[in-house]
Structures are given as C-alpha cells and as structure tokens.
Short mmCIF file of C-alpha atoms and ligand atoms in Angstrom, two decimals:
data_model
loop_
_atom_site.label_atom_id
_atom_site.label_comp_id
_atom_site.label_asym_id
_atom_site.label_seq_id
_atom_site.Cartn_x
_atom_site.Cartn_y
_atom_site.Cartn_z
CA MET C 161 332.15 25.00 45.29
CA THR C 162 331.53 28.63 44.40
CA ASP C 163 333.59 31.19 42.49
CA PHE C 164 331.81 34.07 44.23
CA PRO C 165 333.22 34.61 47.73
CA ALA C 166 331.46 37.97 48.01
CA PHE C 167 327.95 36.48 47.71
CA SER C 168 327.17 36.52 51.45
CA THR C 169 328.93 39.84 52.06
CA ARG C 170 326.87 41.65 49.44
CA LEU C 171 323.64 39.99 50.46
CA THR C 172 324.15 40.78 54.17
CA ALA C 173 325.00 44.44 53.46
CA TRP C 174 321.95 44.75 51.18
CA GLN C 175 319.64 43.22 53.80
CA LYS C 176 320.78 45.67 56.44
CA THR C 177 319.95 48.69 54.30
CA ALA C 178 317.16 47.52 51.98
CA GLY C 179 315.68 44.36 53.55
CA ARG C 180 312.61 43.86 55.77
CA HIS C 181 313.00 44.63 59.48
CA ASP C 182 309.47 45.17 60.77
CA LEU C 183 307.53 41.98 60.09
CA PRO C 184 305.50 40.93 63.16
CA TRP C 185 307.77 37.93 63.85
CA GLN C 186 311.02 39.87 63.49
CA ASN C 187 312.96 41.54 66.32
CA SER C 188 312.20 38.58 68.55
CA ARG C 189 314.26 35.62 69.71
CA ASP C 190 311.16 33.72 70.80
CA PRO C 191 311.42 30.33 69.05
CA TYR C 192 307.64 29.78 69.37
CA ARG C 193 306.83 32.90 67.35
CA ILE C 194 309.60 32.24 64.85
CA TRP C 195 308.52 28.63 64.40
CA LEU C 196 304.87 29.62 63.96
CA SER C 197 305.76 32.24 61.33
CA GLU C 198 308.04 29.84 59.44
CA ILE C 199 305.33 27.17 59.25
CA MET C 200 302.67 29.68 58.18
CA LEU C 201 304.97 31.17 55.54
CA GLN C 202 305.52 27.84 53.79
CA GLN C 203 303.89 28.16 50.36
CA THR C 204 302.03 31.26 51.59
CA GLN C 205 302.60 34.99 51.00
CA VAL C 206 303.60 37.31 53.87
CA ALA C 207 300.53 39.54 53.39
CA THR C 208 298.21 36.52 53.71
CA VAL C 209 300.02 35.19 56.78
CA ILE C 210 300.10 38.37 58.91
CA PRO C 211 296.40 38.46 60.02
CA TYR C 212 296.39 34.69 60.66
CA TYR C 213 299.62 34.95 62.64
CA ARG C 214 298.22 37.75 64.82
CA ARG C 215 294.90 35.98 65.49
CA PHE C 216 296.68 32.71 66.21
CA LEU C 217 298.94 34.34 68.81
CA VAL C 218 295.99 35.96 70.58
CA ARG C 219 294.35 32.56 71.04
CA PHE C 220 297.54 30.48 71.45
CA PRO C 221 300.13 32.85 72.98
CA ASP C 222 302.75 30.19 73.71
CA VAL C 223 303.64 26.59 73.03
CA ARG C 224 301.89 25.29 76.15
CA ALA C 225 298.62 27.01 75.22
CA LEU C 226 298.80 25.47 71.75
CA ALA C 227 299.67 22.00 73.07
CA ALA C 228 296.72 22.11 75.50
CA ALA C 229 294.18 23.19 72.85
CA ALA C 230 291.80 20.83 71.04
CA VAL C 231 292.97 20.03 67.53
CA ASP C 232 289.58 21.15 66.14
CA GLU C 233 290.14 24.63 67.48
CA VAL C 234 293.62 24.76 65.98
CA MET C 235 292.20 23.68 62.62
CA ALA C 236 289.49 26.37 62.82
CA HIS C 237 292.16 29.06 63.37
CA TRP C 238 294.07 27.71 60.38
CA ALA C 239 291.10 27.37 58.00
CA GLY C 240 291.74 29.36 54.82
CA LEU C 241 295.56 29.16 54.99
CA GLY C 242 295.62 25.86 53.05
CA TYR C 243 298.06 22.92 53.30
CA TYR C 244 296.24 21.68 56.41
CA ALA C 245 298.80 19.04 57.30
CA ARG C 246 300.81 22.02 58.57
CA ALA C 247 298.18 22.78 61.23
CA ARG C 248 297.91 19.17 62.41
CA ASN C 249 301.70 18.95 62.63
CA LEU C 250 301.85 22.30 64.40
CA HIS C 251 299.63 20.91 67.13
CA ARG C 252 301.59 17.64 67.33
CA CYS C 253 304.87 19.56 67.40
CA ALA C 254 303.68 21.78 70.29
CA GLN C 255 302.71 18.65 72.22
CA ALA C 256 306.12 17.08 71.50
CA VAL C 257 307.95 20.23 72.66
CA VAL C 258 305.98 20.18 75.92
CA ALA C 259 306.23 16.41 76.46
CA CYS C 260 309.84 15.81 75.35
CA HIS C 261 311.60 19.17 75.83
CA ALA C 262 309.84 20.58 78.92
CA GLY C 263 308.15 23.26 76.80
CA ARG C 264 311.41 24.67 75.36
CA PHE C 265 312.35 24.38 71.69
CA PRO C 266 315.78 22.76 71.20
CA ASP C 267 318.44 25.17 69.91
CA GLN C 268 320.14 22.94 67.30
CA ALA C 269 318.81 22.56 63.75
CA ALA C 270 319.16 18.76 63.82
CA ALA C 271 317.05 18.45 67.01
CA LEU C 272 314.46 20.88 65.65
CA ALA C 273 314.22 18.87 62.42
CA ALA C 274 313.31 15.78 64.47
CA LEU C 275 310.05 17.46 65.60
CA PRO C 276 306.77 16.90 63.68
CA GLY C 277 306.31 19.16 60.64
CA ILE C 278 309.74 20.81 60.83
CA GLY C 279 311.83 20.13 57.73
CA PRO C 280 315.56 20.85 57.44
CA SER C 281 315.14 24.36 56.00
CA THR C 282 312.55 25.42 58.60
CA ALA C 283 314.73 23.94 61.36
CA ALA C 284 317.68 25.98 60.09
CA ALA C 285 315.61 29.19 59.97
CA ILE C 286 314.47 28.70 63.59
CA ALA C 287 318.03 27.87 64.70
CA VAL C 288 319.32 31.03 62.98
CA PHE C 289 316.68 33.53 64.11
CA ALA C 290 315.99 32.21 67.61
CA PHE C 291 319.45 30.93 68.59
CA GLY C 292 321.96 32.57 66.20
CA GLN C 293 323.14 29.16 64.94
CA ARG C 294 325.06 28.96 61.65
CA ALA C 295 322.72 26.85 59.48
CA ALA C 296 321.65 26.92 55.83
CA ILE C 297 318.06 27.43 54.66
CA LEU C 298 316.80 26.11 51.33
CA ASP C 299 313.15 26.93 50.72
CA GLY C 300 311.56 27.52 47.32
CA ASN C 301 312.64 31.17 47.14
CA VAL C 302 316.24 30.35 48.03
CA LYS C 303 316.32 27.57 45.45
CA ARG C 304 315.21 30.06 42.82
CA VAL C 305 317.94 32.56 43.79
CA LEU C 306 320.66 29.89 43.77
CA CYS C 307 319.50 28.25 40.54
CA ARG C 308 319.54 31.61 38.80
CA HIS C 309 322.67 33.10 40.30
CA PHE C 310 324.73 29.97 39.66
CA ALA C 311 322.83 28.90 36.49
CA ILE C 312 321.96 25.47 37.88
CA ASP C 313 319.89 23.45 35.41
CA GLY C 314 317.44 20.68 36.30
CA PHE C 315 314.22 20.63 38.35
CA PRO C 316 315.21 21.63 41.94
CA GLY C 317 312.95 18.88 43.33
CA ALA C 318 315.01 16.18 41.58
CA ALA C 319 317.23 14.39 44.11
CA ALA C 320 320.60 15.16 42.47
CA VAL C 321 319.80 18.87 41.97
CA HIS C 322 318.41 19.07 45.50
CA ARG C 323 321.66 17.65 46.95
CA GLN C 324 323.73 20.04 44.84
CA LEU C 325 321.70 23.00 46.12
CA TRP C 326 322.14 21.96 49.76
CA ARG C 327 325.91 21.68 49.29
CA LEU C 328 325.96 25.10 47.67
CA ALA C 329 323.78 26.66 50.40
CA ASP C 330 326.12 25.24 53.08
CA SER C 331 329.23 26.49 51.29
CA LEU C 332 327.87 30.04 51.06
CA LEU C 333 327.22 30.52 54.80
CA PRO C 334 329.07 33.50 56.27
CA GLU C 335 331.09 33.29 59.51
CA ALA C 336 329.19 36.23 61.06
CA ASP C 337 325.86 38.04 60.71
CA ILE C 338 323.99 34.81 60.02
CA GLU C 339 320.62 36.40 60.84
CA ALA C 340 320.99 39.28 58.33
CA TYR C 341 322.37 36.92 55.70
CA THR C 342 319.49 34.44 56.10
CA GLN C 343 316.90 37.20 56.12
CA GLY C 344 318.64 38.67 53.06
CA LEU C 345 318.17 35.41 51.14
CA MET C 346 314.49 35.41 52.08
CA ASP C 347 314.00 39.08 51.21
CA LEU C 348 315.81 38.78 47.90
CA GLY C 349 313.83 35.69 46.91
CA SER C 350 310.45 37.17 47.78
CA GLY C 351 311.07 40.81 46.80
CA LEU C 352 313.54 41.00 43.89
CA CYS C 353 314.36 37.59 42.47
CA THR C 354 310.68 36.83 41.99
CA ARG C 355 309.25 34.06 39.85
CA ARG C 356 308.16 36.45 37.13
CA ARG C 357 310.08 39.54 36.06
CA PRO C 358 312.91 39.64 38.64
CA ALA C 359 314.18 43.15 39.44
CA CYS C 360 317.77 42.43 38.41
CA GLN C 361 318.63 46.12 38.16
CA ASP C 362 318.13 46.47 41.95
CA CYS C 363 319.73 43.16 42.93
CA PRO C 364 322.94 43.18 44.99
CA LEU C 365 324.06 40.01 43.18
CA THR C 366 323.54 41.28 39.67
CA ALA C 367 327.21 41.82 38.71
CA ASP C 368 328.06 38.12 38.53
CA CYS C 369 324.61 36.52 38.21
CA ARG C 370 324.89 33.89 35.52
CA ALA C 371 321.18 33.79 34.71
CA ARG C 372 321.31 37.52 34.08
CA GLN C 373 324.50 37.26 32.02
CA GLN C 374 322.93 34.51 29.94
CA GLY C 375 319.48 36.13 29.76
CA ARG C 376 317.95 32.96 31.29
CA GLN C 377 316.07 34.37 34.30
CA ALA C 378 312.74 33.10 32.90
CA ALA C 379 314.13 29.61 32.20
CA LEU C 380 315.60 29.07 35.69
CA PRO C 381 314.83 27.27 37.89
CA THR C 382 313.86 24.50 35.48
CA ALA C 383 310.10 23.89 35.80
CA ARG C 384 308.47 20.57 36.56
CA SER C 385 306.16 19.39 33.83
CA ARG C 386 302.64 20.47 34.90
CA SER C 387 300.97 18.34 32.27
CA ALA C 388 301.78 15.26 34.33
CA LEU C 389 299.55 16.43 37.22
CA PRO C 390 296.83 13.84 37.78
CA GLU C 391 293.14 14.81 37.77
CA ARG C 392 290.76 13.71 40.54
CA SER C 393 287.11 14.38 41.22
CA ALA C 394 284.90 14.21 44.31
CA THR C 395 281.14 14.48 44.80
CA PHE C 396 280.00 16.53 47.80
CA VAL C 397 276.41 16.12 48.92
CA LEU C 398 275.08 19.42 50.28
CA LEU C 399 272.28 18.27 52.58
CA CYS C 400 270.13 21.28 53.48
CA ALA C 401 267.15 21.67 55.77
CA ASP C 402 265.59 24.86 57.19
CA GLY C 403 268.57 27.03 56.15
CA ARG C 404 271.06 24.61 57.70
CA ILE C 405 273.62 22.37 56.09
CA LEU C 406 275.14 19.11 57.27
CA LEU C 407 278.93 19.05 57.59
CA GLU C 408 281.08 16.07 58.43
CA ARG C 409 284.42 16.07 60.28
CA ARG C 410 286.99 14.38 58.01
CA PRO C 411 289.43 11.78 59.39
CA PRO C 412 292.64 13.30 60.83
CA SER C 413 294.90 12.14 58.01
CA GLY C 414 294.44 12.48 54.25
CA LEU C 415 293.10 15.34 52.17
CA TRP C 416 291.75 18.18 54.37
CA GLY C 417 292.20 15.94 57.40
CA GLY C 418 290.36 17.18 60.51
CA LEU C 419 288.39 19.86 58.62
CA LEU C 420 284.63 20.02 58.06
CA THR C 421 283.21 19.30 54.60
CA PRO C 422 279.84 18.18 53.26
CA PRO C 423 279.61 14.36 53.17
CA GLU C 424 281.52 12.96 50.21
CA GLY C 425 280.44 10.15 47.89
CA PRO C 426 277.66 9.16 45.47
CA VAL C 427 274.34 10.73 46.53
CA ALA C 428 272.47 7.45 47.03
CA LEU C 429 275.24 6.00 49.18
CA VAL C 430 275.55 9.13 51.32
CA LEU C 431 271.77 9.24 51.93
CA ALA C 432 271.71 5.52 52.79
CA ARG C 433 274.74 5.89 55.10
CA LEU C 434 273.04 8.71 57.01
CA GLY C 435 269.55 7.20 56.94
CA LEU C 436 268.11 10.28 55.20
CA LYS C 437 265.55 10.74 52.43
CA ALA C 438 265.89 13.69 50.05
CA ARG C 439 262.86 15.67 48.82
CA HIS C 440 264.77 17.04 45.85
CA CYS C 441 268.36 16.80 44.51
CA GLN C 442 270.03 19.07 41.99
CA PRO C 443 273.63 19.06 40.67
CA LEU C 444 275.43 22.44 40.99
CA PRO C 445 278.21 23.72 38.69
CA PRO C 446 281.54 21.96 39.34
CA LEU C 447 284.41 23.78 41.02
CA ARG C 448 288.09 23.28 40.15
CA HIS C 449 290.90 23.45 42.70
CA SER C 450 294.64 22.89 42.17
CA PHE C 451 296.94 21.24 44.69
CA THR C 452 300.71 20.85 44.36
CA HIS C 453 300.40 17.24 43.24
CA PHE C 454 296.98 17.01 41.57
CA ARG C 455 293.95 18.91 40.35
CA LEU C 456 290.58 18.33 41.94
CA THR C 457 287.12 18.88 40.46
CA LEU C 458 284.43 19.22 43.13
CA GLU C 459 281.02 18.09 41.92
CA PRO C 460 278.44 19.43 44.39
CA VAL C 461 274.88 18.08 44.54
CA LEU C 462 272.32 20.05 46.54
CA CYS C 463 269.78 17.82 48.33
CA GLU C 464 266.92 19.13 50.43
CA VAL C 465 265.71 17.07 53.34
CA ASP C 466 262.65 17.77 55.51
CA ALA C 467 264.10 19.01 58.78
CA PRO C 468 267.53 18.67 60.34
CA PRO C 469 267.20 15.19 61.86
CA ARG C 470 269.36 14.04 64.73
CA LEU C 471 272.23 11.85 63.57
CA ALA C 472 273.38 9.06 65.80
CA ALA C 473 277.03 9.19 64.69
CA ASP C 474 279.60 11.66 66.08
CA GLY C 475 281.44 14.00 63.76
CA TYR C 476 278.38 15.56 62.06
CA GLU C 477 277.10 19.09 62.55
CA TRP C 478 274.06 20.95 61.20
CA LEU C 479 275.20 24.56 60.77
CA ALA C 480 273.44 27.68 59.51
CA LEU C 481 274.62 28.29 55.93
CA ALA C 482 276.32 31.62 56.66
CA GLN C 483 278.05 30.17 59.73
CA ALA C 484 279.16 27.02 57.87
CA ALA C 485 281.28 29.01 55.40
CA THR C 486 283.46 30.33 58.22
CA ALA C 487 283.69 27.14 60.30
CA GLY C 488 286.88 25.10 59.86
CA VAL C 489 286.26 24.27 56.19
CA PRO C 490 288.79 24.10 53.32
CA THR C 491 289.00 27.12 50.98
CA PRO C 492 287.05 25.71 48.00
CA VAL C 493 284.30 24.38 50.29
CA GLY C 494 284.08 27.81 51.94
CA LYS C 495 283.65 29.34 48.49
CA LEU C 496 280.91 26.87 47.65
CA LEU C 497 279.08 27.50 50.94
CA ARG C 498 279.29 31.28 50.57
CA ALA C 499 277.76 31.03 47.08
CA LEU C 500 275.02 28.80 48.47
CA ALA C 501 274.34 31.15 51.41
CA GLY C 502 274.22 34.11 48.96
CA ALA C 503 271.73 32.32 46.71
CA ALA C 504 269.56 31.32 49.71
CA ALA C 505 269.56 34.91 51.03
CA LEU C 506 268.54 36.17 47.59
CA ARG C 507 265.71 33.62 47.38
CA GLY C 508 264.52 34.68 50.84
CA GLN C 509 264.56 38.35 49.83
CA MET C 510 262.63 37.64 46.62
CA THR C 511 260.02 35.73 48.59
CA GLU C 512 259.59 38.66 51.00
CA ASP C 513 259.43 41.20 48.13
CA GLY C 514 256.99 39.07 46.18
S1 SF4 R 619 320.43 39.32 39.15
FE1 SF4 R 619 318.28 38.90 38.77
S2 SF4 R 619 318.16 36.70 38.39
FE2 SF4 R 619 320.14 37.13 39.31
S3 SF4 R 619 319.83 36.74 41.49
FE3 SF4 R 619 319.51 38.92 41.13
S4 SF4 R 619 317.31 39.17 40.77
FE4 SF4 R 619 317.80 36.98 40.57
#
C-alpha cells in the first residue's frame, strides 16, 4: 500500500528523542487511566484535559469507584469539557467493565471496542498503551498526518476515504516499539503537523511528504463544507427569585443529556408547565454556540418570580446564581449564568452605594 517503508522507523526514533514522555497518563500501564485520558482527549486539547483528568482521578480513582458513582456526580465532574455523551458513556462503560469483565478492562482492541463509548481508534490506543498490542489508531490528528504525507484527497469522514485511511494505518504498523510509534503519531499530529502552519522543517517525515512536495499542506485534509451546517435555536427561560435561579435536569439522552439548564421552551408554556407567574420578563442578548453538526442560537429570557416556590416535580433545583454557573451546566449556559451573576452583583453594589 505504501512506498515509504521507513515511515514507522523515522516516526518511532523521533518520538523517543523529541516526543512527549511526561503527560500525567503516560508511564503507566493502568488501562483505567489510559482509557480515561483517551476519552477526555477526544476533540479536546491536552492543556484543557490535564486539570479535569487530575480532579476526576481524585474523586474516581479506579473503575469500580466510577461505576458505583451517581451519574449526576460524574456529569458535574465533566461539566465544561463538552461533548457530554462522552461522560454518560464513560459511566456506562465503567459499569459494563465491572459487570461483564469483573472490573478488568479486556486486553484486545476488538473487545475494548465493544464497550460503550469506545470507538475503534480509542480501543486501539488503550490496547497499545496498556497491553502492548499491535493495533492501529486513526483519530483526527492521525488522519491529518496521513492525508498530508500520502496526499490523500477527499473528506476523511467520507466512507471510501475513511476505509482507505484505515487500510493505510494498518499497513504502516511496525513489528516492534508499538507504543513509541503510536505516541509518535499522536505527538506529530498535535505538535508539528498541526491544522494551521505545520512545522514541516522539524518533521521527521518531511523528506518524502507529498503534501510538502506539492505545497498542499493547507489544502489537505480536504475540508467538509461548513456552509451546510444547519442552524437551530432554543429559548431558555431564566426564572429568578431572591438571587436564585431555577435549573432543570435534562433527560439522559439528547443534547446536553443529564446536565442542568434553565427550562427550555416558549415563556408562556414554561410558566404554565411549572405553575408559575412572572412579575416581569425581559429578553437578553442571544448567544451563539457551534457544535460539530449544527450551530445553536440560545435566546435567553429573564423572568422574575416572587419567591422560589416549591415545585412538585423532581429534576428541578433553585440554586444561588453564583453557584449555578459551576453546577453541572453546559459551557454556554455557564457563560450566561456567570454574566447574569455578575450583573446581579453589580446591581446589588450600586444599591448599597446609592
Ligand atoms: S512534512 Fe509537514 S505536512 Fe508533511 S507530515 Fe510533516 S508536518 Fe505534516
């Protein structure tokens, strides 16, 4: 498949001298820690993950502790990392490892990939780093390296290109040093062969990189058309009383499943659903948020009610504004609540000064 037999040799040698060796999840064969880091690192930068990873391990030091925890607590420790389906699957996966594998992660990539939330590339990474298995990874960074080095055209998410990349990734696997080779692919993709302005002059693969030879680093991998992303909007009703705000636990599946958000829907319907009467309602500036598959405009409406009334239904909480922003809420809602808490604090200060 490839004309470049020295690909893995050069990459492995480069990783040993110039790659990363001191990340918190490295130098360990513990599949729990490796699995946790791999899930957190999906679509998320290393620097963002490190504090979450450390806090998570303090609270959930092993797979049994995670499996025994309440899903709400897991979600709260994940809040801010985004892509919340990962946290729900993390919890389900821990429970499956305990229930079906006596608390031990299986050592083969295929068995790992059968667990909730573990895709083929993540399964391969765990099999490599925890068990020394010879398995190919193919995450977004690796796709970028392969598309550039071998000048592969076409959107990597398209089925035919995706299959071609998997075949290529398999064919490149070295017979030995699988850990350094796999880490090398990760390090190269995140450190040198970056999305913008790759550092080709420092790259161990530069001599025969086709993208570099053709001057097409910026054009590869072929981008998906962003213009096709659908637009959605949602109204959030910010019900406030005595410095507190009402948050609702969302259903476990769907957007932001299991997290807390203000009740969603047209104001009149939300008030009727909760049996509340508002003294005063006021629309706030909309907030835009991009997801992989769509763009969302949040349209917040601030409604003041007399005092935090008791609600008969489960799943609702009245929280102090400052506390609400750090409860298990999605990132854009946290931003909204912090702005609201800041404005309320300022109003309070002006009242005292006046
Ligand atoms: S030479 Fe440049 S484009 Fe090619 S693999 Fe290396 S960093 Fe990426």
